[in-house]
Structure formats: C-alpha cells, structure tokens
Short mmCIF file of C-alpha atoms in Angstrom, two decimals:
data_model
loop_
_atom_site.label_atom_id
_atom_site.label_comp_id
_atom_site.label_asym_id
_atom_site.label_seq_id
_atom_site.Cartn_x
_atom_site.Cartn_y
_atom_site.Cartn_z
CA MET A 1 55.40 -2.26 -5.53
CA ASP A 2 58.38 -4.46 -6.38
CA ALA A 3 59.17 -4.04 -10.10
CA ALA A 4 60.36 -7.66 -10.24
CA PHE A 5 56.84 -8.87 -9.49
CA SER A 6 54.89 -6.55 -11.75
CA TYR A 7 54.23 -5.63 -15.34
CA THR A 8 55.99 -2.36 -16.10
CA PHE A 9 54.90 -0.05 -18.89
CA PRO A 10 56.16 3.40 -19.95
CA ALA A 11 53.07 5.53 -19.45
CA ILE A 12 51.47 8.96 -19.28
CA LYS A 13 49.11 9.77 -16.42
CA GLY A 14 45.94 11.75 -17.09
CA ILE A 15 42.85 12.88 -15.22
CA GLN A 16 39.21 12.43 -16.24
CA ALA A 17 36.25 12.98 -13.90
CA ASP A 18 38.72 13.47 -11.02
CA LYS A 19 40.10 9.98 -11.57
CA GLU A 20 43.51 8.96 -12.82
CA TYR A 21 43.94 6.95 -15.99
CA TYR A 22 47.05 5.93 -17.89
CA VAL A 23 48.14 5.67 -21.51
CA ALA A 24 50.80 3.00 -21.90
CA MET A 25 52.80 1.51 -24.75
CA CYS A 26 52.43 -2.28 -24.78
CA PRO A 27 54.46 -4.67 -26.98
CA LEU A 28 52.15 -6.65 -29.23
CA ARG A 29 53.55 -9.94 -27.98
CA ILE A 30 52.14 -9.41 -24.48
CA ILE A 31 48.67 -8.33 -25.59
CA PRO A 32 47.31 -11.92 -25.90
CA LYS A 33 48.99 -12.92 -22.65
CA ILE A 34 47.65 -10.34 -20.25
CA PHE A 35 44.15 -9.56 -21.48
CA LEU A 36 41.23 -11.78 -20.54
CA PHE A 37 39.65 -13.16 -23.66
CA ASP A 38 37.80 -16.45 -23.23
CA GLU A 39 34.23 -15.54 -22.32
CA ASP A 40 34.24 -18.47 -19.90
CA GLU A 41 36.92 -16.70 -17.86
CA ILE A 42 34.72 -13.68 -17.26
CA PRO A 43 31.52 -13.71 -15.21
CA PRO A 44 28.57 -12.55 -17.35
CA GLU A 45 28.01 -9.49 -15.17
CA HIS A 46 31.58 -8.36 -15.95
CA ARG A 47 31.54 -8.99 -19.69
CA ALA A 48 32.19 -5.50 -20.91
CA GLN A 49 31.77 -6.11 -24.64
CA ARG A 50 29.51 -7.76 -27.11
CA ILE A 51 30.20 -11.41 -27.90
CA LEU A 52 33.24 -11.72 -30.15
CA ASN A 53 32.34 -11.84 -33.84
CA LYS A 54 34.91 -14.37 -35.00
CA THR A 55 34.23 -13.73 -38.67
CA ARG A 56 35.88 -10.30 -38.33
CA ILE A 57 39.18 -11.66 -37.01
CA PRO A 58 40.70 -13.05 -40.27
CA GLU A 59 40.04 -9.75 -42.06
CA ILE A 60 41.82 -7.74 -39.37
CA THR A 61 44.63 -10.33 -39.15
CA ASN A 62 45.21 -10.16 -42.90
CA TYR A 63 45.27 -6.38 -42.68
CA ILE A 64 48.15 -6.54 -40.18
CA VAL A 65 50.14 -9.24 -41.98
CA GLU A 66 49.69 -7.87 -45.50
CA ASN A 67 50.47 -4.29 -44.46
CA ASN A 68 53.14 -4.88 -41.84
CA ARG A 69 55.03 -1.79 -43.01
CA ASP A 70 52.14 0.62 -42.71
CA TYR A 71 49.25 -0.80 -40.66
CA VAL A 72 47.60 1.54 -38.15
CA PHE A 73 45.72 0.62 -34.97
CA SER A 74 43.89 2.90 -32.57
CA SER A 75 44.29 2.43 -28.83
CA LEU A 76 42.84 -0.43 -26.85
CA THR A 77 40.91 0.51 -23.71
CA ALA A 78 41.13 -1.76 -20.69
CA SER A 79 40.23 -2.02 -17.02
CA ILE A 80 42.72 -3.23 -14.41
CA ASP A 81 41.46 -5.17 -11.42
CA GLY A 82 44.41 -5.34 -9.05
CA GLU A 83 47.22 -3.42 -7.47
CA LEU A 84 48.91 -0.77 -9.58
CA GLU A 85 51.34 2.08 -9.03
CA PHE A 86 52.43 5.01 -11.16
CA VAL A 87 56.07 6.00 -10.65
CA PRO A 88 56.98 9.37 -12.24
CA PHE A 89 60.39 9.77 -13.86
CA GLY A 90 60.95 12.95 -11.87
CA GLN A 91 59.33 15.49 -9.61
CA ASP A 92 59.69 18.39 -12.01
CA PRO A 93 56.15 19.72 -12.74
CA SER A 94 56.78 19.40 -16.49
CA SER A 95 57.46 15.65 -16.25
CA LYS A 96 55.54 14.45 -13.20
CA ASP A 97 52.89 12.84 -15.45
CA LEU A 98 55.51 10.84 -17.38
CA GLY A 99 56.70 7.64 -15.80
CA GLN A 100 56.21 3.91 -15.36
CA LEU A 101 52.95 2.14 -14.68
CA ARG A 102 53.55 -0.93 -12.54
CA VAL A 103 50.77 -3.50 -12.36
CA ALA A 104 50.81 -6.56 -10.10
CA LEU A 105 51.33 -9.84 -11.92
CA ASP A 106 48.13 -11.26 -10.44
CA ALA A 107 45.99 -8.34 -11.64
CA ARG A 108 43.23 -8.96 -14.15
CA PHE A 109 43.11 -6.97 -17.40
CA LEU A 110 39.78 -6.69 -19.19
CA ILE A 111 39.41 -5.05 -22.61
CA ASN A 112 36.59 -2.52 -22.73
CA ASP A 113 37.14 -1.56 -26.36
CA GLY A 114 39.24 -3.48 -28.87
CA GLN A 115 38.55 -7.17 -28.37
CA HIS A 116 38.64 -7.89 -32.13
CA ARG A 117 41.99 -6.09 -32.48
CA ARG A 118 43.32 -8.12 -29.57
CA ALA A 119 42.21 -11.41 -31.17
CA ALA A 120 43.62 -10.39 -34.56
CA ILE A 121 46.95 -9.44 -32.98
CA GLU A 122 47.14 -12.91 -31.44
CA GLU A 123 46.59 -14.55 -34.83
CA ALA A 124 48.99 -12.19 -36.61
CA LEU A 125 51.75 -13.04 -34.13
CA LYS A 126 51.45 -16.70 -35.08
CA ILE A 127 52.10 -15.79 -38.72
CA SER A 128 54.58 -12.92 -38.21
CA PRO A 129 56.16 -13.24 -34.75
CA GLU A 130 58.66 -10.52 -35.67
CA ILE A 131 55.99 -7.87 -35.05
CA GLY A 132 55.90 -8.83 -31.37
CA SER A 133 58.27 -6.03 -30.38
CA GLU A 134 56.07 -3.37 -31.99
CA THR A 135 53.69 -1.56 -29.70
CA ILE A 136 50.09 -0.51 -29.39
CA SER A 137 48.82 2.19 -27.06
CA VAL A 138 46.47 1.07 -24.30
CA VAL A 139 44.33 3.34 -22.16
CA PHE A 140 44.12 1.81 -18.66
CA PHE A 141 41.45 2.53 -16.06
CA HIS A 142 41.78 1.23 -12.51
CA ASP A 143 38.61 -0.72 -11.74
CA GLU A 144 38.68 -2.84 -8.59
CA GLY A 145 36.40 -5.84 -9.03
CA LEU A 146 35.69 -4.84 -12.64
CA THR A 147 32.47 -3.24 -11.45
CA LYS A 148 32.65 -0.34 -13.90
CA SER A 149 33.73 -2.18 -17.03
CA GLN A 150 30.31 -2.36 -18.64
CA GLN A 151 29.65 1.33 -18.03
CA ILE A 152 33.05 2.20 -19.51
CA PHE A 153 32.19 0.24 -22.66
CA SER A 154 28.76 1.88 -22.87
CA ASP A 155 30.23 5.35 -22.41
CA LEU A 156 32.98 4.78 -24.99
CA ASN A 157 30.45 3.74 -27.62
CA ARG A 158 27.61 6.09 -26.70
CA HIS A 159 28.74 8.86 -29.03
CA ALA A 160 30.63 6.75 -31.57
CA VAL A 161 29.62 7.44 -35.17
CA ASN A 162 30.60 4.98 -37.86
CA THR A 163 31.89 6.39 -41.12
CA THR A 164 29.71 5.76 -44.15
CA SER A 165 30.74 3.10 -46.62
CA SER A 166 31.15 5.85 -49.24
CA ILE A 167 33.76 7.61 -47.09
CA GLY A 168 35.41 4.25 -46.43
CA ILE A 169 35.78 3.75 -50.19
CA LEU A 170 36.92 7.34 -50.71
CA TYR A 171 39.70 7.00 -48.12
CA ASP A 172 40.75 3.45 -49.07
CA HIS A 173 44.07 3.54 -50.92
CA ARG A 174 44.74 -0.22 -50.79
CA ASP A 175 41.68 -1.96 -52.20
CA LYS A 176 42.14 -2.19 -55.96
CA LEU A 177 38.44 -1.98 -56.77
CA ALA A 178 38.03 1.08 -54.54
CA LEU A 179 40.86 2.75 -56.46
CA VAL A 180 39.36 1.82 -59.84
CA THR A 181 35.92 3.01 -58.73
CA LYS A 182 37.33 6.41 -57.80
CA GLU A 183 39.16 6.60 -61.14
CA ILE A 184 35.91 5.87 -63.00
CA VAL A 185 34.04 8.54 -61.06
CA LYS A 186 36.82 11.02 -61.74
CA GLU A 187 37.12 10.28 -65.48
CA ILE A 188 33.48 9.99 -66.59
CA PRO A 189 31.89 13.47 -66.74
CA LEU A 190 28.41 12.56 -65.53
CA LEU A 191 29.73 10.54 -62.59
CA LYS A 192 32.29 13.19 -61.72
CA ARG A 193 29.61 15.85 -61.42
CA TYR A 194 26.76 13.82 -59.94
CA THR A 195 28.33 11.26 -57.56
CA ASP A 196 28.16 12.00 -53.84
CA ARG A 197 31.47 10.81 -52.38
CA GLU A 198 30.39 10.86 -48.73
CA ARG A 199 26.80 9.68 -48.31
CA VAL A 200 25.36 6.19 -48.78
CA SER A 201 21.85 7.37 -49.56
CA LEU A 202 20.68 10.62 -51.08
CA SER A 203 18.02 12.90 -49.69
CA LYS A 204 15.22 14.02 -51.96
CA ASN A 205 16.87 17.43 -52.28
CA SER A 206 20.39 16.16 -52.99
CA PRO A 207 22.03 17.72 -56.06
CA LYS A 208 23.62 14.34 -56.87
CA ILE A 209 22.33 11.25 -58.72
CA LEU A 210 24.43 8.45 -57.22
CA ALA A 211 26.44 7.77 -54.09
CA LEU A 212 29.99 6.46 -54.32
CA ASN A 213 29.02 3.23 -52.59
CA HIS A 214 26.36 2.66 -55.30
CA VAL A 215 29.07 2.73 -57.96
CA PHE A 216 31.36 0.51 -55.89
CA ASN A 217 28.63 -2.06 -55.12
CA THR A 218 27.63 -2.10 -58.78
CA ASN A 219 31.25 -2.80 -59.72
CA LEU A 220 31.28 -5.74 -57.29
CA LYS A 221 28.18 -7.12 -59.00
CA LEU A 222 29.57 -6.47 -62.48
CA LEU A 223 32.66 -8.54 -61.71
CA GLY A 224 31.02 -11.07 -59.41
CA LYS A 225 33.56 -10.17 -56.73
CA THR A 226 33.55 -9.50 -53.01
CA LYS A 227 35.33 -6.62 -51.32
CA GLY A 228 39.09 -7.21 -51.20
CA ASP A 229 39.26 -9.56 -54.20
CA SER A 230 41.92 -8.88 -56.80
CA ILE A 231 40.90 -7.53 -60.19
CA SER A 232 42.65 -7.86 -63.53
CA ASP A 233 43.50 -5.29 -66.18
CA ASP A 234 40.68 -6.76 -68.28
CA ASP A 235 38.28 -6.21 -65.38
CA LYS A 236 39.37 -2.60 -65.10
CA GLN A 237 38.97 -1.96 -68.83
CA PHE A 238 35.53 -3.58 -68.81
CA LEU A 239 34.38 -1.38 -65.91
CA PHE A 240 35.50 1.80 -67.65
CA GLU A 241 33.80 0.84 -70.91
CA PHE A 242 30.67 -0.30 -69.10
CA TRP A 243 30.19 2.96 -67.21
CA GLN A 244 30.96 5.03 -70.29
CA THR A 245 28.32 3.14 -72.27
CA LEU A 246 25.81 3.17 -69.43
CA THR A 247 26.05 6.90 -68.77
CA GLU A 248 25.54 7.57 -72.46
CA SER A 249 22.49 5.26 -72.60
CA ILE A 250 20.32 6.56 -69.75
CA VAL A 251 18.36 9.41 -71.29
CA GLU A 252 17.21 10.84 -67.96
CA TRP A 253 20.79 11.04 -66.62
CA ASN A 254 21.80 13.03 -69.66
CA ASP A 255 18.78 15.28 -69.20
CA VAL A 256 20.18 16.10 -65.76
CA LEU A 257 23.65 16.66 -67.22
CA ASN A 258 22.16 19.01 -69.80
CA LYS A 259 20.06 20.84 -67.18
CA LYS A 260 16.77 19.67 -68.66
CA LEU A 261 15.91 17.77 -65.49
CA SER A 262 16.91 18.33 -61.87
CA PRO A 263 18.31 15.53 -59.67
CA ARG A 264 15.35 16.10 -57.33
CA ASP A 265 12.84 15.52 -60.14
CA LEU A 266 14.85 12.55 -61.38
CA ARG A 267 14.59 10.84 -57.98
CA ALA A 268 10.94 11.75 -57.57
CA ASN A 269 9.84 10.42 -60.96
CA PHE A 270 12.28 7.80 -62.23
CA ILE A 271 13.82 4.64 -60.77
CA VAL A 272 17.12 5.46 -62.51
CA GLY A 273 17.69 7.96 -59.71
CA HIS A 274 18.01 5.21 -57.09
CA GLY A 275 20.49 2.58 -55.90
CA VAL A 276 18.14 -0.33 -56.64
CA PHE A 277 18.36 0.50 -60.34
CA ILE A 278 22.10 0.92 -60.54
CA GLU A 279 22.84 -2.28 -58.63
CA ALA A 280 20.36 -4.17 -60.82
CA ILE A 281 22.34 -2.89 -63.77
CA GLY A 282 25.39 -4.45 -62.14
CA VAL A 283 23.72 -7.87 -62.17
CA LEU A 284 22.68 -7.30 -65.79
CA GLY A 285 26.20 -6.26 -66.76
CA LYS A 286 27.76 -9.40 -65.30
CA TYR A 287 25.33 -11.48 -67.36
CA LEU A 288 26.09 -9.52 -70.54
CA ARG A 289 29.83 -9.85 -70.06
CA GLU A 290 29.53 -13.60 -69.59
CA PHE A 291 26.95 -14.44 -72.28
CA HIS A 292 27.35 -11.59 -74.77
CA THR A 293 31.09 -11.03 -74.79
CA GLU A 294 31.19 -9.44 -78.23
CA ASP A 295 27.98 -7.39 -78.31
CA TRP A 296 27.23 -6.46 -74.70
CA LYS A 297 27.39 -2.76 -75.51
CA LYS A 298 24.60 -3.11 -78.05
CA HIS A 299 22.29 -4.56 -75.41
CA LEU A 300 23.26 -1.92 -72.87
CA GLN A 301 22.51 0.87 -75.34
CA LYS A 302 18.91 -0.42 -75.60
CA LEU A 303 18.34 0.84 -72.06
CA SER A 304 17.66 4.22 -73.64
CA SER A 305 14.31 2.98 -74.92
CA ILE A 306 12.93 1.68 -71.58
CA ASP A 307 10.29 3.61 -69.64
CA TRP A 308 11.87 4.17 -66.21
CA ASN A 309 9.07 6.35 -64.87
CA ARG A 310 7.84 5.42 -61.40
CA ALA A 311 4.31 5.99 -62.69
CA ASN A 312 4.84 2.85 -64.76
CA THR A 313 3.61 0.55 -62.00
CA GLU A 314 3.20 -2.35 -64.43
CA PHE A 315 6.98 -2.55 -64.73
CA TRP A 316 8.34 -1.45 -61.38
CA LEU A 317 5.74 -1.89 -58.62
CA GLY A 318 6.83 -4.63 -56.23
CA ARG A 319 10.26 -4.58 -57.78
CA ALA A 320 11.93 -1.18 -57.42
CA PHE A 321 9.27 0.25 -55.06
CA ASN A 322 6.48 -1.01 -52.83
CA GLN A 323 2.74 -0.31 -52.63
CA ASN A 324 3.42 2.87 -50.66
CA GLY A 325 5.65 4.17 -53.43
CA ARG A 326 8.75 3.76 -51.31
CA ILE A 327 11.91 2.67 -53.11
CA GLN A 328 13.15 -0.63 -51.70
CA LYS A 329 16.71 -1.88 -52.19
CA ASN A 330 17.74 -5.32 -51.08
CA ASN A 331 19.09 -8.36 -52.88
CA HIS A 332 15.57 -9.59 -53.68
CA THR A 333 14.28 -6.34 -55.19
CA ILE A 334 17.56 -5.80 -57.04
CA GLN A 335 17.08 -9.21 -58.68
CA LEU A 336 13.41 -8.56 -59.46
CA THR A 337 14.35 -5.25 -61.07
CA THR A 338 17.08 -7.01 -63.04
CA ASN A 339 14.59 -9.61 -64.22
CA LYS A 340 12.28 -6.95 -65.62
CA ILE A 341 15.11 -5.13 -67.37
CA LYS A 342 16.33 -8.38 -68.95
CA THR A 343 12.82 -9.21 -70.12
CA LEU A 344 12.43 -5.74 -71.67
CA LEU A 345 15.75 -6.22 -73.47
CA GLY A 346 14.66 -9.60 -74.79
CA LEU A 347 17.21 -11.50 -72.71
CA PRO A 348 16.39 -14.89 -71.17
CA LEU A 349 16.28 -15.36 -67.40
CA LEU A 350 18.68 -17.81 -65.78
CA GLU A 351 17.19 -20.68 -63.78
CA HIS A 352 17.50 -18.99 -60.37
CA GLU A 353 16.12 -15.77 -61.85
CA MET A 354 13.15 -17.65 -63.27
CA ASN A 355 12.44 -19.20 -59.86
CA ILE A 356 12.38 -15.76 -58.24
CA GLU A 357 10.21 -14.41 -61.05
CA ASN A 358 7.68 -17.24 -60.77
CA LYS A 359 7.31 -16.70 -57.03
CA PHE A 360 6.84 -12.98 -57.62
CA LYS A 361 4.11 -13.54 -60.19
CA GLN A 362 2.39 -15.99 -57.86
CA GLY A 363 2.22 -13.25 -55.27
CA ASP A 364 4.88 -14.75 -52.96
CA HIS A 365 6.83 -11.53 -52.46
#
C-alpha cells in the first residue's frame, strides 16, 4: 500500500482468536476526522453502540480541558472497513510485531467502544486546540463490511463491571466535596469505624452503618449542590459541625459505637440504619441552615428523642418502608421521611413539602 495514500500509525500487532488486531497511537486532532459519528452515516444494522447520550459530553469535555496536565483516557476500540497493511520495523523476532499500520484513505472507521470520549475530544479541541498533538491509544480490528461491529461491542461490554459510586468517591482526588466527605469520615470516630467505603448498599450482615455514598449524597443535600459544584470554607465548616452534632444525637448509632447494639440489629429494627434516613437528614439540615442559622444545632440534637423503631408504623410506614416492610429510598420517600421528622421536631413544612404531605395523607402515594 502506498504510504502517500494512507493513514499511517505507529502500532503493535497482536493476536486474539487467531486473528490479528493492532494497538495504535492516534493524535487527538485526527480522532474526529476519521471516525464515523453521525448516526445518519451508519446503517442501523451496523450501529455498534447505543445512541449517543449527549448530556454526558460536556462533563467529559470539561474533564479534559480543566485537567489538561493530568487527564487520563482509556483506549478507544474501533473496526476498520477497508484495505490495511501492517509493516514491521524489522524482521528480528523481537521486533516483528512493532511497526506501522497503514490504512487506506477511503477506509471506514467505526468506534465500537468510546463514542462519548470521541465526541468529547472533538469539543475539547475547539476549546484547546493545542492538545491536538497528544495521543490516545486505539485498538483496531479489521472488519470488512462492518459485519462484526455489533458483536465486538457486545463482547467488550459483556463482562464489564461498573465501579460503585462509593469507590468513585473514594478514588476521586479532584472533586472538592468528595475530598471533604472523606475528611469527615476520617475525622469523626463513629463514621470512621462504621462507614463502608466501597459498597453503595449494605447487606443485612454488614458490620457497617453507612456507605460512603450515603454520606456524600447527604452532603449534596445539605448544601443544595450537585456533584462537581464548588464549595466554600463556610460550607466545609458547616458539614463538619453538622456530622459531629448528628453522630452525637442519634442514640442508636452510639449504642452501636458502645457495643450495646450490633449493626445488624440496628438495620433490622431502626430506620436510622438506612440510606433513606440519612439522606432525609440532609434535606432537614439544608432547611435548618437556611432558616435556623443560629440555633440549628439545638434542633438537630432533638433527634435523640424520636422513636426510630421500624415497629413504629404510624411514623414510618409508607415513608421509610413499604407495606412489605422493605426499606424504600427514592426522592419521594426521602422527602416524606423528612416531612415526618420536621413535624416531630415542631418545624413547619415548606409549600412543596406540604403538597407532597397532603397527597400522601389522601392516599396518593
């Protein structure tokens, strides 16, 4: 193949299932140019990926632009429909798999895995064109007619396991709230001992009380923020004081800390052993910070007098758990649980809270 009429990439040749494949280094600037993207360009039977979720692109783009000194991308995977040739640098056995991958200019490239990264790279280049000479690794499979592209995508994702949100928070060293959340868990004795840093939900036999994502999500609710928002020094101080006061005010938590109650029995018998409670407390805390700036701790300390027992169906049935006794955590039940806690503390409901409460009492839940 004439190099003048082909794309040429430095590449490594490998073998899988008796078929050759190639790992090449591609400059970012050519990624948007060579890979098919517009769904209209690709016949439906050859569309190897799910429809592009365009809401994900700005987040990935910002990640590249804001961290252009230390962003990390995993490889793209793509099929090539067209003529290609691998030219080794030498015939020595130790280097025969190192060489150049030449692909005809009229070949079609179809991404099997990485379409959102490809779209984000295109947007990032518009903002920071200087990154165009940086490279991303691409795993190429030769696929005449793109007949295997869907199977390649299916196979690549068959055994993929997403990390839990708790692990995502644990490993995140950029997001300010993730960092503060981990500091809080490390500094407050009860949280340090009884927060699971890996799981997002706890089994009935777990020795922990909370999951890290529970604490993080509660912090989002306390501040009225979304993930990635900036937080102030005042926000950080409030979070530390809030968790310190809260952990001192929940009698059952302290019974666990003092070995009077096991985490298993806590979860089995009290709603304070579940995420729906802790996130409801986040909604409550935001209200207290806004409307009781000077005495919010006093109201929070009154939580010690509330009956959190799951046997107390008058308080918690239909809110924290359903008719089958199963704990239910979603935005609606979190708000209903918050409403009950506010009522028990003698705090008024806001208009939208009152609307939800009225519908609940009318049986529309």
